[in-house]
Amino acid sequence: MKTNRLGIGAALAATAAMIAACTTPTPEAATSGATSASEGPWTIGVSNAFVGSEYRTQMIEDIQSVFDEYKQQGLVKELVLENADADANGQIQQIRNLINKRVDVIIVDPNSATALSAVFEEAVGQGIKVYAIDQAVESTKVTNIGIDQKELGKASAEWFAEQVGEGAEIAVVSGTTGNPATEARWAGAKEVFDAKKIKVVATADGGWDQATGQTVATQLLATYPNIKGIWTYDGMAQGVLRAVQAAGKDNSFVVAGEARVGFMRMWSELKDKGFKSVGVVNPPGTGGTALHFAIAQLQGKTVDPAKITDGHTIVLPLQPLLTNDTFDAEWAKVKDKPDTYVLDSVLTAEQVAAFLK
């Protein structure tokens, strides 16, 4: 899910959510989102301000796939993509472009939890339904949809802490500083590390990037030769593991990993030599899931208040952890896929209906 810092996510863990459906939503807007059904076909807008990630590519593909299903049914007519690297100001412009194109829905993977709030107000004021995916935003005008990123960080860190042992010294390679998913995952992990008295001697931004992850991990291994492991996630994990291999530590060193085929391929080759890791699934398909919610609300459905957290967030459950115990069965399903493929899931329209009333 992202942006740049020395370190990198996939449990499917931190919160993802849904956006308020009313023209002038309140914190309860997610439950009353569709005050009346509107006529299709509808135009769907997507704002993605980070394209240097295979995760984001797969996310867009999943949205396109669900869009194509609805287009065959005559319910949608155009998918408008604002899909380019941009900072928070650039993403604000992306969203304004979508407003100007008169889209009915905006699905956004946000660069910031707070910086986009004013432009979200503009969109909702024009009657546009807004859904934040992959990472949650604070604006109650928006429906967050996704896993709990804090829980993702916590789940990965619990496995990692057990491997390195109480009181161990470790380093962290995470996603970009200030990124909502980065901060949420670290909040979950820090709780675990503090409880286990694990000392984090250094933290680096890995920029969600394999090459950057390898570079910073190489520097950390040289600077801190006594650390017992590196906690990381997402696209950086494969780079970190390459650095650990180059340092000759792959059998004795603990590396938190990811649920992506490239990393899993390395894992499969090292597993018989005693290597262990963990992957938490952060499904790119959340974008496709959000589109199912959007169409349902455009058709007049509302979200069951019991399914809403903090008034505007729908939290999807984490999938089971990928560990050495579950690895073989999952690897058999995906080993023929490209290395960039992330273990994925998209809720069907029928599964989304369980959240509605």
GROMACS .gro file of C-alpha atoms in nm:
model
  357
    1MET     CA    1   0.000   0.000   0.000
    2LYS     CA    2   0.256   0.356  -0.096
    3THR     CA    3   0.520   0.622  -0.029
    4ASN     CA    4   0.884   0.643   0.089
    5ARG     CA    5   1.081   0.579   0.414
    6LEU     CA    6   1.372   0.339   0.508
    7GLY     CA    7   1.155   0.037   0.576
    8ILE     CA    8   0.824  -0.109   0.432
    9GLY     CA    9   0.309  -0.376   0.415
   10ALA     CA   10   0.094  -0.676   0.373
   11ALA     CA   11  -0.197  -0.877   0.719
   12LEU     CA   12  -0.374  -0.795   0.614
   13ALA     CA   13  -0.369  -0.558   0.903
   14ALA     CA   14  -0.445  -0.183   0.958
   15THR     CA   15  -0.773  -0.037   0.895
   16ALA     CA   16  -0.926   0.022   0.559
   17ALA     CA   17  -1.264   0.176   0.518
   18MET     CA   18  -1.565   0.316   0.342
   19ILE     CA   19  -1.675   0.664   0.262
   20ALA     CA   20  -1.982   0.852   0.352
   21ALA     CA   21  -2.249   0.839   0.094
   22CYS     CA   22  -2.457   1.147   0.167
   23THR     CA   23  -2.397   1.477  -0.002
   24THR     CA   24  -2.315   1.632   0.338
   25PRO     CA   25  -2.223   1.330   0.549
   26THR     CA   26  -2.185   1.317   0.923
   27PRO     CA   27  -1.975   1.059   1.114
   28GLU     CA   28  -2.271   0.829   1.063
   29ALA     CA   29  -2.271   0.889   0.686
   30ALA     CA   30  -2.139   0.544   0.601
   31THR     CA   31  -2.459   0.392   0.735
   32SER     CA   32  -2.692   0.635   0.560
   33GLY     CA   33  -2.480   0.673   0.249
   34ALA     CA   34  -2.744   0.606  -0.009
   35THR     CA   35  -3.046   0.820   0.071
   36SER     CA   36  -3.199   0.727  -0.263
   37ALA     CA   37  -3.104   0.515  -0.559
   38SER     CA   38  -2.966   0.695  -0.864
   39GLU     CA   39  -2.972   0.603  -1.229
   40GLY     CA   40  -2.671   0.446  -1.398
   41PRO     CA   41  -2.460   0.393  -1.587
   42TRP     CA   42  -2.207   0.559  -1.357
   43THR     CA   43  -1.856   0.695  -1.401
   44ILE     CA   44  -1.593   0.570  -1.159
   45GLY     CA   45  -1.279   0.768  -1.071
   46VAL     CA   46  -0.957   0.634  -0.915
   47SER     CA   47  -0.678   0.839  -0.756
   48ASN     CA   48  -0.347   0.657  -0.710
   49ALA     CA   49  -0.044   0.876  -0.640
   50PHE     CA   50   0.227   0.608  -0.617
   51VAL     CA   51   0.296   0.391  -0.921
   52GLY     CA   52   0.639   0.253  -0.828
   53SER     CA   53   0.488  -0.053  -0.662
   54GLU     CA   54   0.371  -0.385  -0.803
   55TYR     CA   55   0.106  -0.378  -0.530
   56ARG     CA   56  -0.050  -0.065  -0.675
   57THR     CA   57  -0.038  -0.210  -1.027
   58GLN     CA   58  -0.229  -0.516  -0.910
   59MET     CA   59  -0.471  -0.292  -0.719
   60ILE     CA   60  -0.558  -0.102  -1.039
   61GLU     CA   61  -0.596  -0.430  -1.229
   62ASP     CA   62  -0.839  -0.560  -0.965
   63ILE     CA   63  -1.048  -0.243  -0.988
   64GLN     CA   64  -1.049  -0.269  -1.367
   65SER     CA   65  -1.163  -0.632  -1.348
   66VAL     CA   66  -1.460  -0.551  -1.123
   67PHE     CA   67  -1.543  -0.246  -1.337
   68ASP     CA   68  -1.552  -0.469  -1.647
   69GLU     CA   69  -1.804  -0.697  -1.475
   70TYR     CA   70  -2.036  -0.405  -1.406
   71LYS     CA   71  -1.986  -0.262  -1.753
   72GLN     CA   72  -2.115  -0.588  -1.902
   73GLN     CA   73  -2.425  -0.538  -1.688
   74GLY     CA   74  -2.466  -0.180  -1.816
   75LEU     CA   75  -2.420  -0.029  -1.469
   76VAL     CA   76  -2.100   0.169  -1.539
   77LYS     CA   77  -1.976   0.353  -1.845
   78GLU     CA   78  -1.624   0.489  -1.781
   79LEU     CA   79  -1.328   0.425  -1.549
   80VAL     CA   80  -1.124   0.746  -1.513
   81LEU     CA   81  -0.773   0.683  -1.377
   82GLU     CA   82  -0.557   0.949  -1.217
   83ASN     CA   83  -0.260   0.719  -1.183
   84ALA     CA   84   0.083   0.885  -1.146
   85ASP     CA   85   0.345   0.956  -0.881
   86ALA     CA   86   0.247   1.263  -0.682
   87ASP     CA   87   0.289   1.418  -0.339
   88ALA     CA   88  -0.010   1.523  -0.128
   89ASN     CA   89  -0.060   1.841  -0.332
   90GLY     CA   90  -0.043   1.640  -0.653
   91GLN     CA   91  -0.303   1.398  -0.522
   92ILE     CA   92  -0.530   1.688  -0.433
   93GLN     CA   93  -0.507   1.792  -0.798
   94GLN     CA   94  -0.583   1.434  -0.907
   95ILE     CA   95  -0.903   1.440  -0.704
   96ARG     CA   96  -0.999   1.783  -0.838
   97ASN     CA   97  -0.948   1.649  -1.190
   98LEU     CA   98  -1.191   1.368  -1.110
   99ILE     CA   99  -1.444   1.615  -0.968
  100ASN     CA  100  -1.418   1.820  -1.287
  101LYS     CA  101  -1.482   1.507  -1.493
  102ARG     CA  102  -1.809   1.461  -1.303
  103VAL     CA  103  -1.740   1.112  -1.174
  104ASP     CA  104  -2.000   0.952  -0.947
  105VAL     CA  105  -1.748   0.769  -0.728
  106ILE     CA  106  -1.384   0.827  -0.628
  107ILE     CA  107  -1.175   0.538  -0.499
  108VAL     CA  108  -0.851   0.674  -0.353
  109ASP     CA  109  -0.536   0.517  -0.211
  110PRO     CA  110  -0.436   0.820  -0.002
  111ASN     CA  111  -0.087   0.962   0.047
  112SER     CA  112  -0.192   1.122   0.374
  113ALA     CA  113  -0.449   1.058   0.644
  114THR     CA  114  -0.524   1.430   0.683
  115ALA     CA  115  -0.391   1.640   0.392
  116LEU     CA  116  -0.675   1.549   0.155
  117SER     CA  117  -0.963   1.635   0.387
  118ALA     CA  118  -1.054   1.965   0.220
  119VAL     CA  119  -1.067   1.819  -0.130
  120PHE     CA  120  -1.276   1.530   0.001
  121GLU     CA  121  -1.520   1.795   0.125
  122GLU     CA  122  -1.529   1.940  -0.228
  123ALA     CA  123  -1.600   1.601  -0.381
  124VAL     CA  124  -1.874   1.504  -0.138
  125GLY     CA  125  -2.025   1.850  -0.179
  126GLN     CA  126  -2.066   1.767  -0.549
  127GLY     CA  127  -2.256   1.449  -0.460
  128ILE     CA  128  -1.959   1.218  -0.523
  129LYS     CA  129  -1.914   0.911  -0.304
  130VAL     CA  130  -1.553   0.874  -0.182
  131TYR     CA  131  -1.388   0.553  -0.062
  132ALA     CA  132  -1.036   0.532   0.083
  133ILE     CA  133  -0.866   0.196   0.038
  134ASP     CA  134  -0.544   0.034   0.159
  135GLN     CA  135  -0.491   0.319   0.407
  136ALA     CA  136  -0.744   0.498   0.623
  137VAL     CA  137  -0.811   0.873   0.629
  138GLU     CA  138  -0.949   1.082   0.914
  139SER     CA  139  -1.218   1.264   0.717
  140THR     CA  140  -1.560   1.137   0.818
  141LYS     CA  141  -1.684   1.240   0.473
  142VAL     CA  142  -1.499   0.935   0.338
  143THR     CA  143  -1.567   0.567   0.386
  144ASN     CA  144  -1.252   0.374   0.466
  145ILE     CA  145  -1.250   0.015   0.341
  146GLY     CA  146  -0.973  -0.233   0.410
  147ILE     CA  147  -0.780  -0.432   0.663
  148ASP     CA  148  -0.657  -0.282   0.989
  149GLN     CA  149  -0.300  -0.181   0.911
  150LYS     CA  150  -0.215  -0.156   1.281
  151GLU     CA  151  -0.326  -0.516   1.328
  152LEU     CA  152  -0.114  -0.617   1.028
  153GLY     CA  153   0.194  -0.466   1.193
  154LYS     CA  154   0.108  -0.626   1.524
  155ALA     CA  155   0.053  -0.972   1.378
  156SER     CA  156   0.385  -0.965   1.192
  157ALA     CA  157   0.572  -0.827   1.494
  158GLU     CA  158   0.433  -1.093   1.728
  159TRP     CA  159   0.575  -1.369   1.509
  160PHE     CA  160   0.903  -1.179   1.471
  161ALA     CA  161   0.940  -1.114   1.846
  162GLU     CA  162   0.894  -1.480   1.921
  163GLN     CA  163   1.176  -1.568   1.681
  164VAL     CA  164   1.435  -1.314   1.799
  165GLY     CA  165   1.353  -1.351   2.167
  166GLU     CA  166   1.289  -1.106   2.449
  167GLY     CA  167   1.547  -0.830   2.483
  168ALA     CA  168   1.697  -0.877   2.137
  169GLU     CA  169   1.843  -0.594   1.932
  170ILE     CA  170   1.684  -0.549   1.588
  171ALA     CA  171   1.657  -0.303   1.301
  172VAL     CA  172   1.349  -0.194   1.106
  173VAL     CA  173   1.309  -0.129   0.735
  174SER     CA  174   0.968   0.028   0.683
  175GLY     CA  175   0.762   0.220   0.429
  176THR     CA  176   0.775   0.597   0.383
  177THR     CA  177   0.764   0.814   0.694
  178GLY     CA  178   0.428   0.985   0.732
  179ASN     CA  179   0.247   0.737   0.510
  180PRO     CA  180  -0.076   0.622   0.682
  181ALA     CA  181   0.000   0.250   0.642
  182THR     CA  182   0.361   0.295   0.756
  183GLU     CA  183   0.259   0.478   1.071
  184ALA     CA  184  -0.028   0.241   1.153
  185ARG     CA  185   0.185  -0.070   1.107
  186TRP     CA  186   0.462   0.073   1.322
  187ALA     CA  187   0.211   0.161   1.596
  188GLY     CA  188   0.108  -0.205   1.609
  189ALA     CA  189   0.463  -0.338   1.596
  190LYS     CA  190   0.595  -0.096   1.857
  191GLU     CA  191   0.341  -0.217   2.111
  192VAL     CA  192   0.474  -0.570   2.068
  193PHE     CA  193   0.842  -0.475   2.073
  194ASP     CA  194   0.798  -0.259   2.383
  195ALA     CA  195   0.616  -0.538   2.564
  196LYS     CA  196   0.895  -0.784   2.479
  197LYS     CA  197   1.169  -0.531   2.565
  198ILE     CA  198   1.307  -0.566   2.213
  199LYS     CA  199   1.548  -0.283   2.131
  200VAL     CA  200   1.514  -0.120   1.788
  201VAL     CA  201   1.865   0.016   1.725
  202ALA     CA  202   1.787   0.172   1.387
  203THR     CA  203   1.495   0.242   1.154
  204ALA     CA  204   1.525   0.315   0.783
  205ASP     CA  205   1.283   0.409   0.507
  206GLY     CA  206   1.266   0.139   0.241
  207GLY     CA  207   1.027   0.329   0.017
  208TRP     CA  208   0.818   0.016  -0.048
  209ASP     CA  209   1.089  -0.072  -0.298
  210GLN     CA  210   1.294  -0.392  -0.333
  211ALA     CA  211   1.616  -0.221  -0.445
  212THR     CA  212   1.596   0.044  -0.173
  213GLY     CA  213   1.520  -0.222   0.084
  214GLN     CA  214   1.835  -0.412  -0.016
  215THR     CA  215   2.051  -0.099  -0.004
  216VAL     CA  216   1.939   0.015   0.340
  217ALA     CA  217   1.949  -0.339   0.482
  218THR     CA  218   2.308  -0.378   0.359
  219GLN     CA  219   2.398  -0.055   0.542
  220LEU     CA  220   2.220  -0.167   0.859
  221LEU     CA  221   2.395  -0.506   0.861
  222ALA     CA  222   2.734  -0.338   0.825
  223THR     CA  223   2.663  -0.076   1.091
  224TYR     CA  224   2.493  -0.304   1.346
  225PRO     CA  225   2.656  -0.650   1.315
  226ASN     CA  226   2.500  -0.778   1.639
  227ILE     CA  227   2.133  -0.734   1.550
  228LYS     CA  228   1.931  -1.055   1.545
  229GLY     CA  229   1.687  -0.961   1.273
  230ILE     CA  230   1.526  -0.700   1.052
  231TRP     CA  231   1.154  -0.638   1.076
  232THR     CA  232   1.010  -0.533   0.740
  233TYR     CA  233   0.720  -0.600   0.502
  234ASP     CA  234   0.588  -0.559   0.146
  235GLY     CA  235   0.814  -0.502  -0.157
  236MET     CA  236   1.115  -0.422   0.063
  237ALA     CA  237   1.125  -0.767   0.217
  238GLN     CA  238   1.277  -0.938  -0.086
  239GLY     CA  239   1.553  -0.676  -0.100
  240VAL     CA  240   1.621  -0.714   0.271
  241LEU     CA  241   1.648  -1.092   0.232
  242ARG     CA  242   1.894  -1.049  -0.056
  243ALA     CA  243   2.110  -0.830   0.166
  244VAL     CA  244   2.096  -1.088   0.444
  245GLN     CA  245   2.195  -1.361   0.199
  246ALA     CA  246   2.487  -1.154   0.072
  247ALA     CA  247   2.603  -1.114   0.431
  248GLY     CA  248   2.591  -1.493   0.477
  249LYS     CA  249   2.330  -1.473   0.754
  250ASP     CA  250   2.023  -1.628   0.593
  251ASN     CA  251   2.014  -1.933   0.825
  252SER     CA  252   2.072  -1.758   1.157
  253PHE     CA  253   1.907  -1.420   1.100
  254VAL     CA  254   1.535  -1.340   1.135
  255VAL     CA  255   1.366  -1.158   0.847
  256ALA     CA  256   0.998  -1.068   0.851
  257GLY     CA  257   0.866  -1.114   0.499
  258GLU     CA  258   0.566  -1.065   0.278
  259ALA     CA  259   0.300  -1.257   0.090
  260ARG     CA  260   0.441  -1.186  -0.256
  261VAL     CA  261   0.558  -1.449  -0.503
  262GLY     CA  262   0.912  -1.313  -0.546
  263PHE     CA  263   0.978  -1.328  -0.173
  264MET     CA  264   0.798  -1.660  -0.147
  265ARG     CA  265   1.019  -1.804  -0.420
  266MET     CA  266   1.330  -1.719  -0.219
  267TRP     CA  267   1.160  -1.853   0.093
  268SER     CA  268   1.085  -2.185  -0.079
  269GLU     CA  269   1.451  -2.222  -0.179
  270LEU     CA  270   1.579  -2.148   0.172
  271LYS     CA  271   1.314  -2.326   0.379
  272ASP     CA  272   1.483  -2.666   0.377
  273LYS     CA  273   1.797  -2.499   0.514
  274GLY     CA  274   1.610  -2.379   0.820
  275PHE     CA  275   1.495  -2.037   0.704
  276LYS     CA  276   1.170  -1.910   0.858
  277SER     CA  277   0.961  -1.604   0.782
  278VAL     CA  278   0.614  -1.456   0.801
  279GLY     CA  279   0.382  -1.285   0.556
  280VAL     CA  280   0.063  -1.096   0.634
  281VAL     CA  281  -0.172  -1.060   0.340
  282ASN     CA  282  -0.263  -0.703   0.249
  283PRO     CA  283  -0.489  -0.766  -0.050
  284PRO     CA  284  -0.462  -0.527  -0.347
  285GLY     CA  285  -0.816  -0.640  -0.422
  286THR     CA  286  -0.954  -0.401  -0.159
  287GLY     CA  287  -1.002  -0.155  -0.445
  288GLY     CA  288  -1.228  -0.400  -0.627
  289THR     CA  289  -1.412  -0.467  -0.302
  290ALA     CA  290  -1.469  -0.091  -0.260
  291LEU     CA  291  -1.619  -0.074  -0.608
  292HIS     CA  292  -1.874  -0.339  -0.509
  293PHE     CA  293  -1.969  -0.126  -0.208
  294ALA     CA  294  -1.996   0.183  -0.427
  295ILE     CA  295  -2.230   0.022  -0.679
  296ALA     CA  296  -2.449  -0.116  -0.401
  297GLN     CA  297  -2.478   0.229  -0.243
  298LEU     CA  298  -2.547   0.395  -0.578
  299GLN     CA  299  -2.833   0.147  -0.613
  300GLY     CA  300  -2.979   0.263  -0.281
  301LYS     CA  301  -2.836   0.013  -0.034
  302THR     CA  302  -2.700   0.126   0.305
  303VAL     CA  303  -2.429  -0.020   0.525
  304ASP     CA  304  -2.534  -0.199   0.842
  305PRO     CA  305  -2.429   0.029   1.134
  306ALA     CA  306  -2.304  -0.279   1.318
  307LYS     CA  307  -2.042  -0.324   1.045
  308ILE     CA  308  -1.903   0.029   1.085
  309THR     CA  309  -1.607   0.126   1.304
  310ASP     CA  310  -1.564   0.490   1.420
  311GLY     CA  311  -1.856   0.602   1.208
  312HIS     CA  312  -1.692   0.571   0.866
  313THR     CA  313  -1.464   0.266   0.848
  314ILE     CA  314  -1.532  -0.088   0.733
  315VAL     CA  315  -1.258  -0.319   0.857
  316LEU     CA  316  -1.202  -0.633   0.653
  317PRO     CA  317  -1.067  -0.933   0.846
  318LEU     CA  318  -0.703  -1.035   0.813
  319GLN     CA  319  -0.636  -1.358   0.634
  320PRO     CA  320  -0.437  -1.625   0.824
  321LEU     CA  321  -0.064  -1.557   0.858
  322LEU     CA  322   0.167  -1.710   0.601
  323THR     CA  323   0.430  -1.901   0.802
  324ASN     CA  324   0.644  -2.210   0.750
  325ASP     CA  325   0.351  -2.416   0.878
  326THR     CA  326   0.116  -2.290   0.604
  327PHE     CA  327   0.371  -2.208   0.336
  328ASP     CA  328   0.362  -2.523   0.121
  329ALA     CA  329  -0.012  -2.515   0.060
  330GLU     CA  330  -0.012  -2.145  -0.034
  331TRP     CA  331   0.302  -2.174  -0.246
  332ALA     CA  332   0.145  -2.452  -0.452
  333LYS     CA  333  -0.136  -2.212  -0.550
  334VAL     CA  334   0.084  -1.927  -0.671
  335LYS     CA  335   0.426  -2.062  -0.769
  336ASP     CA  336   0.350  -2.026  -1.141
  337LYS     CA  337   0.249  -1.661  -1.106
  338PRO     CA  338   0.494  -1.374  -1.173
  339ASP     CA  339   0.721  -1.265  -0.890
  340THR     CA  340   0.528  -0.937  -0.862
  341TYR     CA  341   0.200  -1.109  -0.770
  342VAL     CA  342   0.071  -1.041  -0.416
  343LEU     CA  343  -0.156  -1.293  -0.245
  344ASP     CA  344  -0.495  -1.138  -0.301
  345SER     CA  345  -0.866  -1.142  -0.241
  346VAL     CA  346  -1.159  -0.938  -0.372
  347LEU     CA  347  -1.492  -0.971  -0.196
  348THR     CA  348  -1.772  -1.063  -0.434
  349ALA     CA  349  -2.090  -0.858  -0.461
  350GLU     CA  350  -2.262  -1.134  -0.263
  351GLN     CA  351  -2.002  -1.116   0.015
  352VAL     CA  352  -2.032  -0.736   0.027
  353ALA     CA  353  -2.408  -0.778   0.065
  354ALA     CA  354  -2.340  -0.922   0.412
  355PHE     CA  355  -2.229  -0.571   0.516
  356LEU     CA  356  -2.545  -0.408   0.385
  357LYS     CA  357  -2.906  -0.377   0.490
   0.00000   0.00000   0.00000
